[in-house]
Coordinates of C-alpha atoms in Angstrom, one line a residue:
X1 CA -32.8 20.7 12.1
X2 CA -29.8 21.5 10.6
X3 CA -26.8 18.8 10.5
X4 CA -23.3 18.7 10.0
X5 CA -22.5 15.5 7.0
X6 CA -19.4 14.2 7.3
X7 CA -19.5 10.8 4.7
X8 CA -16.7 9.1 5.5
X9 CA -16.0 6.0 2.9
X10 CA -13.0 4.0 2.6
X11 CA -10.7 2.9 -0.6
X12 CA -8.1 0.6 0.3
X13 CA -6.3 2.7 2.9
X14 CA -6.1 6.1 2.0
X15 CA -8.7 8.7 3.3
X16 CA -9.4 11.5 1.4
X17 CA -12.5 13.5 3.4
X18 CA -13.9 17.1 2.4
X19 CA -16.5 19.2 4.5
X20 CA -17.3 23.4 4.2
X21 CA -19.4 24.3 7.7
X22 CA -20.6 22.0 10.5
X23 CA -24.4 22.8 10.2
X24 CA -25.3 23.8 6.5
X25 CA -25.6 20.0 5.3
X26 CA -22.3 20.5 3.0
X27 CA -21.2 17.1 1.8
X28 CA -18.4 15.3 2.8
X29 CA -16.7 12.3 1.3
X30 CA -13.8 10.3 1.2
X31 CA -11.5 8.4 -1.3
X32 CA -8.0 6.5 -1.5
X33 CA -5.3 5.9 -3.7
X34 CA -2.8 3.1 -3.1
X35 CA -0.3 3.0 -0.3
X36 CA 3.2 4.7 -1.1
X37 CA 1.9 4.0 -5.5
X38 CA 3.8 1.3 -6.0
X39 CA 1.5 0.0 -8.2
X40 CA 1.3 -3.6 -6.0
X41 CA -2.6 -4.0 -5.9
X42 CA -2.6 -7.5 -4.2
X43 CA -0.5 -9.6 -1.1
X44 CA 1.5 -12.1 -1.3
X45 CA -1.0 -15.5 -0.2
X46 CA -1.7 -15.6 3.5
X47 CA 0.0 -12.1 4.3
X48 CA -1.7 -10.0 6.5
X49 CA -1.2 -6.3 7.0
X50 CA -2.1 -4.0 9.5
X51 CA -2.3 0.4 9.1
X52 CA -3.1 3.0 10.9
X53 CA -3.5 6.6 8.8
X54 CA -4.1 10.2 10.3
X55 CA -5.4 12.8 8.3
X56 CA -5.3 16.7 8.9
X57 CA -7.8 19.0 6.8
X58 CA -8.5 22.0 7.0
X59 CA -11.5 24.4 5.5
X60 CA -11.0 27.8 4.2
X61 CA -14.0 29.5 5.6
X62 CA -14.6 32.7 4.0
X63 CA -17.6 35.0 3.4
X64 CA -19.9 32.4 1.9
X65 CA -22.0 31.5 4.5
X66 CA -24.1 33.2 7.1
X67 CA -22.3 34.6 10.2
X68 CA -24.2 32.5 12.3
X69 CA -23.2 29.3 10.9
X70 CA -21.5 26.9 12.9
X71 CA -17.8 26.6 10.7
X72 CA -16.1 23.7 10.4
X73 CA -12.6 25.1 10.9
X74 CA -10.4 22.0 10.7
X75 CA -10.8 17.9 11.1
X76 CA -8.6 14.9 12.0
X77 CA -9.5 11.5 10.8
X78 CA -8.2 8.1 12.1
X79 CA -8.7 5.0 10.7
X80 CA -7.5 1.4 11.4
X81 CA -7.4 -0.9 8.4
X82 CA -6.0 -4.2 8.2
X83 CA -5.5 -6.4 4.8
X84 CA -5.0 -10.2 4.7
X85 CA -4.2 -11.5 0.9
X86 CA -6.7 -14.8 0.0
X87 CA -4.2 -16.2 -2.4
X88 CA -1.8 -13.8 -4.9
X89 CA -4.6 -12.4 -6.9
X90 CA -7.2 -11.6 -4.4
X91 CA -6.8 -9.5 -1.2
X92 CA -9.5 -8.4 1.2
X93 CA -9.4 -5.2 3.3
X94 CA -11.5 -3.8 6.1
X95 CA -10.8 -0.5 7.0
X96 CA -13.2 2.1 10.2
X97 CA -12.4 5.7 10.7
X98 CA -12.7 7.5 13.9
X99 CA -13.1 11.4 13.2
X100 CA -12.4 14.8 15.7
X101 CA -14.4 18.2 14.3
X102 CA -13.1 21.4 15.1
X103 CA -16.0 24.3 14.7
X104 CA -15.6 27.8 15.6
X105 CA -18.4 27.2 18.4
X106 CA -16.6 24.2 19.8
X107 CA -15.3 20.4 19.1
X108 CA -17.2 16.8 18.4
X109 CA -16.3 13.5 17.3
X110 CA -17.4 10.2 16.2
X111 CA -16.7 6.8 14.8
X112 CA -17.4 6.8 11.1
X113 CA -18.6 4.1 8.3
X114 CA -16.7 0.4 8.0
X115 CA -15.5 -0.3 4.7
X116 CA -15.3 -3.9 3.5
X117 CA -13.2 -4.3 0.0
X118 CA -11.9 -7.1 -2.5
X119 CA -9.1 -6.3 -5.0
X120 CA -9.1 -8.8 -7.5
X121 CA -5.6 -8.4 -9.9
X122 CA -7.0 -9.9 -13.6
X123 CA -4.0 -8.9 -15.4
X124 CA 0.0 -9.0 -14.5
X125 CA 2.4 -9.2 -17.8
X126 CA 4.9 -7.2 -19.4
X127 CA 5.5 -5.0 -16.0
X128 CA 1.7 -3.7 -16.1
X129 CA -1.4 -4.6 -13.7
X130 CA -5.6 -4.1 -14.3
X131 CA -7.1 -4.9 -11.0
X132 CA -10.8 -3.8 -10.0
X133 CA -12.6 -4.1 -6.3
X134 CA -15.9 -4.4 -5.0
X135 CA -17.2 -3.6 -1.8
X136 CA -19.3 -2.3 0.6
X137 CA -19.8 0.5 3.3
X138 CA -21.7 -0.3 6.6
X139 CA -23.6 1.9 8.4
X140 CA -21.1 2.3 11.5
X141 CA -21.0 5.8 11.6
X142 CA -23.1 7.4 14.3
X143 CA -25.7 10.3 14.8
X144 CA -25.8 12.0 17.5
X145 CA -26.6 15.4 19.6
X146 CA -23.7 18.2 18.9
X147 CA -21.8 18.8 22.0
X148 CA -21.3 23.0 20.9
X149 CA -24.9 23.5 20.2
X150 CA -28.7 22.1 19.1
X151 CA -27.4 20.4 15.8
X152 CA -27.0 16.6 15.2
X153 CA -23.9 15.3 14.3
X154 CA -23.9 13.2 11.2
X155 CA -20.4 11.0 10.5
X156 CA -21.4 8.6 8.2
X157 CA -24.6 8.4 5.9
X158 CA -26.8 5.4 7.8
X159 CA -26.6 3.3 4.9
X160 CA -25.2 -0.1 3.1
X161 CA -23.2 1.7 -0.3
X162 CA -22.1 -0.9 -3.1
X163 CA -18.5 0.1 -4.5
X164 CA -16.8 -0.9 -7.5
X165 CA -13.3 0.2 -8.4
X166 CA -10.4 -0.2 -11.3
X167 CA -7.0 -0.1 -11.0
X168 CA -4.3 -0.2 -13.4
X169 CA -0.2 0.3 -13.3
X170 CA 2.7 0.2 -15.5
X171 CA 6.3 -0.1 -14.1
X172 CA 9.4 1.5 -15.9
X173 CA 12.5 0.4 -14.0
X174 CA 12.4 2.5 -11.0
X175 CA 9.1 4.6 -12.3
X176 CA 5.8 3.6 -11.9
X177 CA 2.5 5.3 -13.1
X178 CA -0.4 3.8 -11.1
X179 CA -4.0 5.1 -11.4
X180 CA -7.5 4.3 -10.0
X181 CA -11.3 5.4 -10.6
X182 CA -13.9 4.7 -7.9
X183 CA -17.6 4.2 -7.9
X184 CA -19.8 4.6 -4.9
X185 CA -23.8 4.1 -5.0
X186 CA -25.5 6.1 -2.1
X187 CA -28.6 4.4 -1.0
X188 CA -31.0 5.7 2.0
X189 CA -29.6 6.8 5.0
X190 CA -31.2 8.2 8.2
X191 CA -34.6 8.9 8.3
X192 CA -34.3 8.0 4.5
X193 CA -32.2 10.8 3.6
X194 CA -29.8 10.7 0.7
X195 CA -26.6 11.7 0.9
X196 CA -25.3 11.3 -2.3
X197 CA -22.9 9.4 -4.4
X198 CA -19.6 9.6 -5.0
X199 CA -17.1 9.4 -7.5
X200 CA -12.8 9.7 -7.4
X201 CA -10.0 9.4 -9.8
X202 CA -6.2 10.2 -9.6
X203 CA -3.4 9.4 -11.3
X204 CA 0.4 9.2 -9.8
X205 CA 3.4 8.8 -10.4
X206 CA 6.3 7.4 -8.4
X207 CA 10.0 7.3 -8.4
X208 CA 12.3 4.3 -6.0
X209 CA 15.4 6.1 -5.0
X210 CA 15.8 3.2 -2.9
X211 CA 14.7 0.0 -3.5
X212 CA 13.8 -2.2 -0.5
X213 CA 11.3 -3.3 2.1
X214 CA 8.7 -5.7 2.5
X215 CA 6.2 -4.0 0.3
X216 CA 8.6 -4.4 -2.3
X217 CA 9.2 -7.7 -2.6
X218 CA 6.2 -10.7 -3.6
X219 CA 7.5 -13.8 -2.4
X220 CA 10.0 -14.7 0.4
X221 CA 13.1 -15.3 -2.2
X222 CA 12.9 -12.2 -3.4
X223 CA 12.2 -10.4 0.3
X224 CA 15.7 -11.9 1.2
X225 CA 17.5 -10.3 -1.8
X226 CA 16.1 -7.3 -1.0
X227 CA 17.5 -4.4 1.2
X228 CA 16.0 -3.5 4.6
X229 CA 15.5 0.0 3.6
X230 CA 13.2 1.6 1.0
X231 CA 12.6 5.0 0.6
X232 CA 10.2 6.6 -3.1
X233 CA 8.6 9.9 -3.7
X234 CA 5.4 10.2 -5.5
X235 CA 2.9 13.0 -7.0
X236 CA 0.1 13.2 -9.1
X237 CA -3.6 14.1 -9.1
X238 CA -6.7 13.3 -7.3
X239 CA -10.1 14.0 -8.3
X240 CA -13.5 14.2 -6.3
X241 CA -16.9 14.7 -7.1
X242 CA -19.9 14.4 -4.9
X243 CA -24.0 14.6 -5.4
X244 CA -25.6 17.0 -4.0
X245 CA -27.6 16.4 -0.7
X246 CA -31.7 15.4 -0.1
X247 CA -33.2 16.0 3.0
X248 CA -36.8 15.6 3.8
X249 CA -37.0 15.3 0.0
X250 CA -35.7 18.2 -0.5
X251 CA -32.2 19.0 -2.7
X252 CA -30.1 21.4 -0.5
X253 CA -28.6 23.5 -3.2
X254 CA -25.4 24.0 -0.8
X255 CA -24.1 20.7 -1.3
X256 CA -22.6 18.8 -4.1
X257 CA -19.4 19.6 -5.7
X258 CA -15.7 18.5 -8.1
X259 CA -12.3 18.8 -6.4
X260 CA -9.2 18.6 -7.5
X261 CA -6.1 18.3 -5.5
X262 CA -1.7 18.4 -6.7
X263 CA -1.1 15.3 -3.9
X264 CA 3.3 15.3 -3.3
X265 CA 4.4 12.5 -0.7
X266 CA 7.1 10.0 0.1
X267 CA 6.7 6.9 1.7
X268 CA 10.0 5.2 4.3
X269 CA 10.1 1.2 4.5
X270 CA 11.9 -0.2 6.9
X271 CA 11.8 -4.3 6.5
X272 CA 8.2 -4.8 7.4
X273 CA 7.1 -1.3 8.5
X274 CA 6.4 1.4 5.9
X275 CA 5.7 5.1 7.1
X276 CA 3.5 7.1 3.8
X277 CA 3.0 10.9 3.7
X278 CA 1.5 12.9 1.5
X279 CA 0.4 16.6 1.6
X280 CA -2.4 17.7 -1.2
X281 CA -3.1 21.1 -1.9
X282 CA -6.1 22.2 -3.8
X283 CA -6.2 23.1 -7.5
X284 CA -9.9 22.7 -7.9
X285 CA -13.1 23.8 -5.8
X286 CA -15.8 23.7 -8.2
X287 CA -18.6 23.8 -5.7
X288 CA -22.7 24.2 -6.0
X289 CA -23.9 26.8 -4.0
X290 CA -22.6 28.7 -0.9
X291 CA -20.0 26.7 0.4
X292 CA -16.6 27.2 1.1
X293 CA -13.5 26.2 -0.4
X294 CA -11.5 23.0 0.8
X295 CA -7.9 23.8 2.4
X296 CA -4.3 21.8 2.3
X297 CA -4.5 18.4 4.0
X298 CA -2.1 16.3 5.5
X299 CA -1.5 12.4 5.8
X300 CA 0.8 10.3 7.7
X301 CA 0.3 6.6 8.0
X302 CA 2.0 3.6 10.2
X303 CA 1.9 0.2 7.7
X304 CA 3.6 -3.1 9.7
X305 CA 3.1 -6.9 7.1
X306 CA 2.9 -9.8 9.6

């Protein structure tokens, strides 16, 4: 039976997620980069913080695959996160997506993988930062019956992933360059199927045309000298690659891939609310097989610090 694979795995709080056609098995995955690169990996001790992201992708469907095929046209992703910092060196983040397929036979949806992450900062002198994270990815996502015809929806993968991250920044006045790599191990999913592992990278850099908001700012004393309003502009790269599929022990050869995307954005803080966006537009589709390319996406998030 065919399937559509949508692996849905969460970084921190930004969702990255890539699929070709909703019944050929091509891969999906996702990745994150920090919220509005400011190159602040951890929270102040006992803040929380609470986000809710949406993400637009579309799919440039072509003459690669059959013309029976079930195309994925387009998706929407939405996730809820929320991020409570242990002391000033350790923060812990749990973030679920909930994800809306749009196929040229009709629509489906489904609540995707949890994500459970620790960023640990080791290093904070001389305006630079080395943090790493470990986590893991739950098997939340669901499988079921496609509403548009006799495939099975797949959003997640049906297994427990291990992920390990690094993170590193360097602040020049009001520039920062902040860049991540990101490791994770695919283990058995449903029915034993592996869905393969993933790997990301990106590197961005950001410019504060206004300094201010609670992101900002570590500690209360320097909150209060700080302006209500915040406004920076970022842009940079982000990397994807992806294993290719095994189903029933078998390698679909349609699967597995490297993408690169130019990612542009800005991200508005207003005391403790900050509103990110970022538009990415693909540079690199270097994919196995007959798939077909990945299209512009779109990202808007809602971040409010308690």
């Amino acid at each position: 039976m065919k399937k559509i694979l949508l692996l849905i795995v969460f970084l921190y709080s930004t969702t990255q997620t890539f699929s070709q056609c909703a019944c050929c098995a091509a891969a999906g995955a996702s990745a994150s980069s920090i919220d509005s690169n400011n190159g602040i990996f951890t929270l102040p001790t006992n803040q929380w913080v609470i986000e809710g992201y949406g993400d637009y992708r579309t799919i440039q469907n072509g003459d690669a695959l059959q013309a029976d095929e079930k195309l994925l046209k387009n998706m929407f992703i939405s996730s809820l996160g929320v991020r409570y910092g242990i002391t000033n060196k350790i923060t812990i983040s749990a973030t679920i997506p909930y994800v809306f397929l749009h196929t040229n036979y009709g629509n489906d949806r489904g609540l995707g993988d949890l994500a459970l992450l620790g960023t640990f900062d080791l290093y904070s002198k001389n305006s630079f930062s080395f943090a790493v994270q470990a986590g893991v990815k739950l098997p939340t996502g669901i499988q079921k019956d496609s509403n548009f015809d006799n495939t099975t929806v797949v959003v997640g993968s049906g297994s427990y992933d291990p992920m390990i991250g690094i993170l590193f920044s360097k602040h020049w006045d009001k520039m920062t360059l902040t860049g991540n790599g990101f490791y994770k191990y695919a283990t058995s999913g449903f029915q034993g199927n592996y869905y393969g592992s993933l790997s990301t990278q990106s590197l961005m850099l950001s410019y504060k045309i206004k300094e201010g908001g609670r992101f900002c700012a570590m500690d209360e004393k320097a909150e209060k000298a700080m302006s209500n309003f915040g406004w920076n502009v970022f842009g940079g790269y982000y990397g994807e690659s992806h294993d290719k599929v095994k189903e029933d022990n078998v390698v679909d050869p349609n699967s597995g891939y490297y993408l690169g995307f130019a990612n542009l954005g800005t991200s508005i803080s207003y005391k403790k609310w900050s509103m990110p966006l970022t538009v990415s537009l693909p540079i690199i589709n270097d994919l196995n097989g007959s798939q077909n390319n990945a299209g512009f996406r779109l990202r808007i998030g809602i971040v409010r610090s308690l």
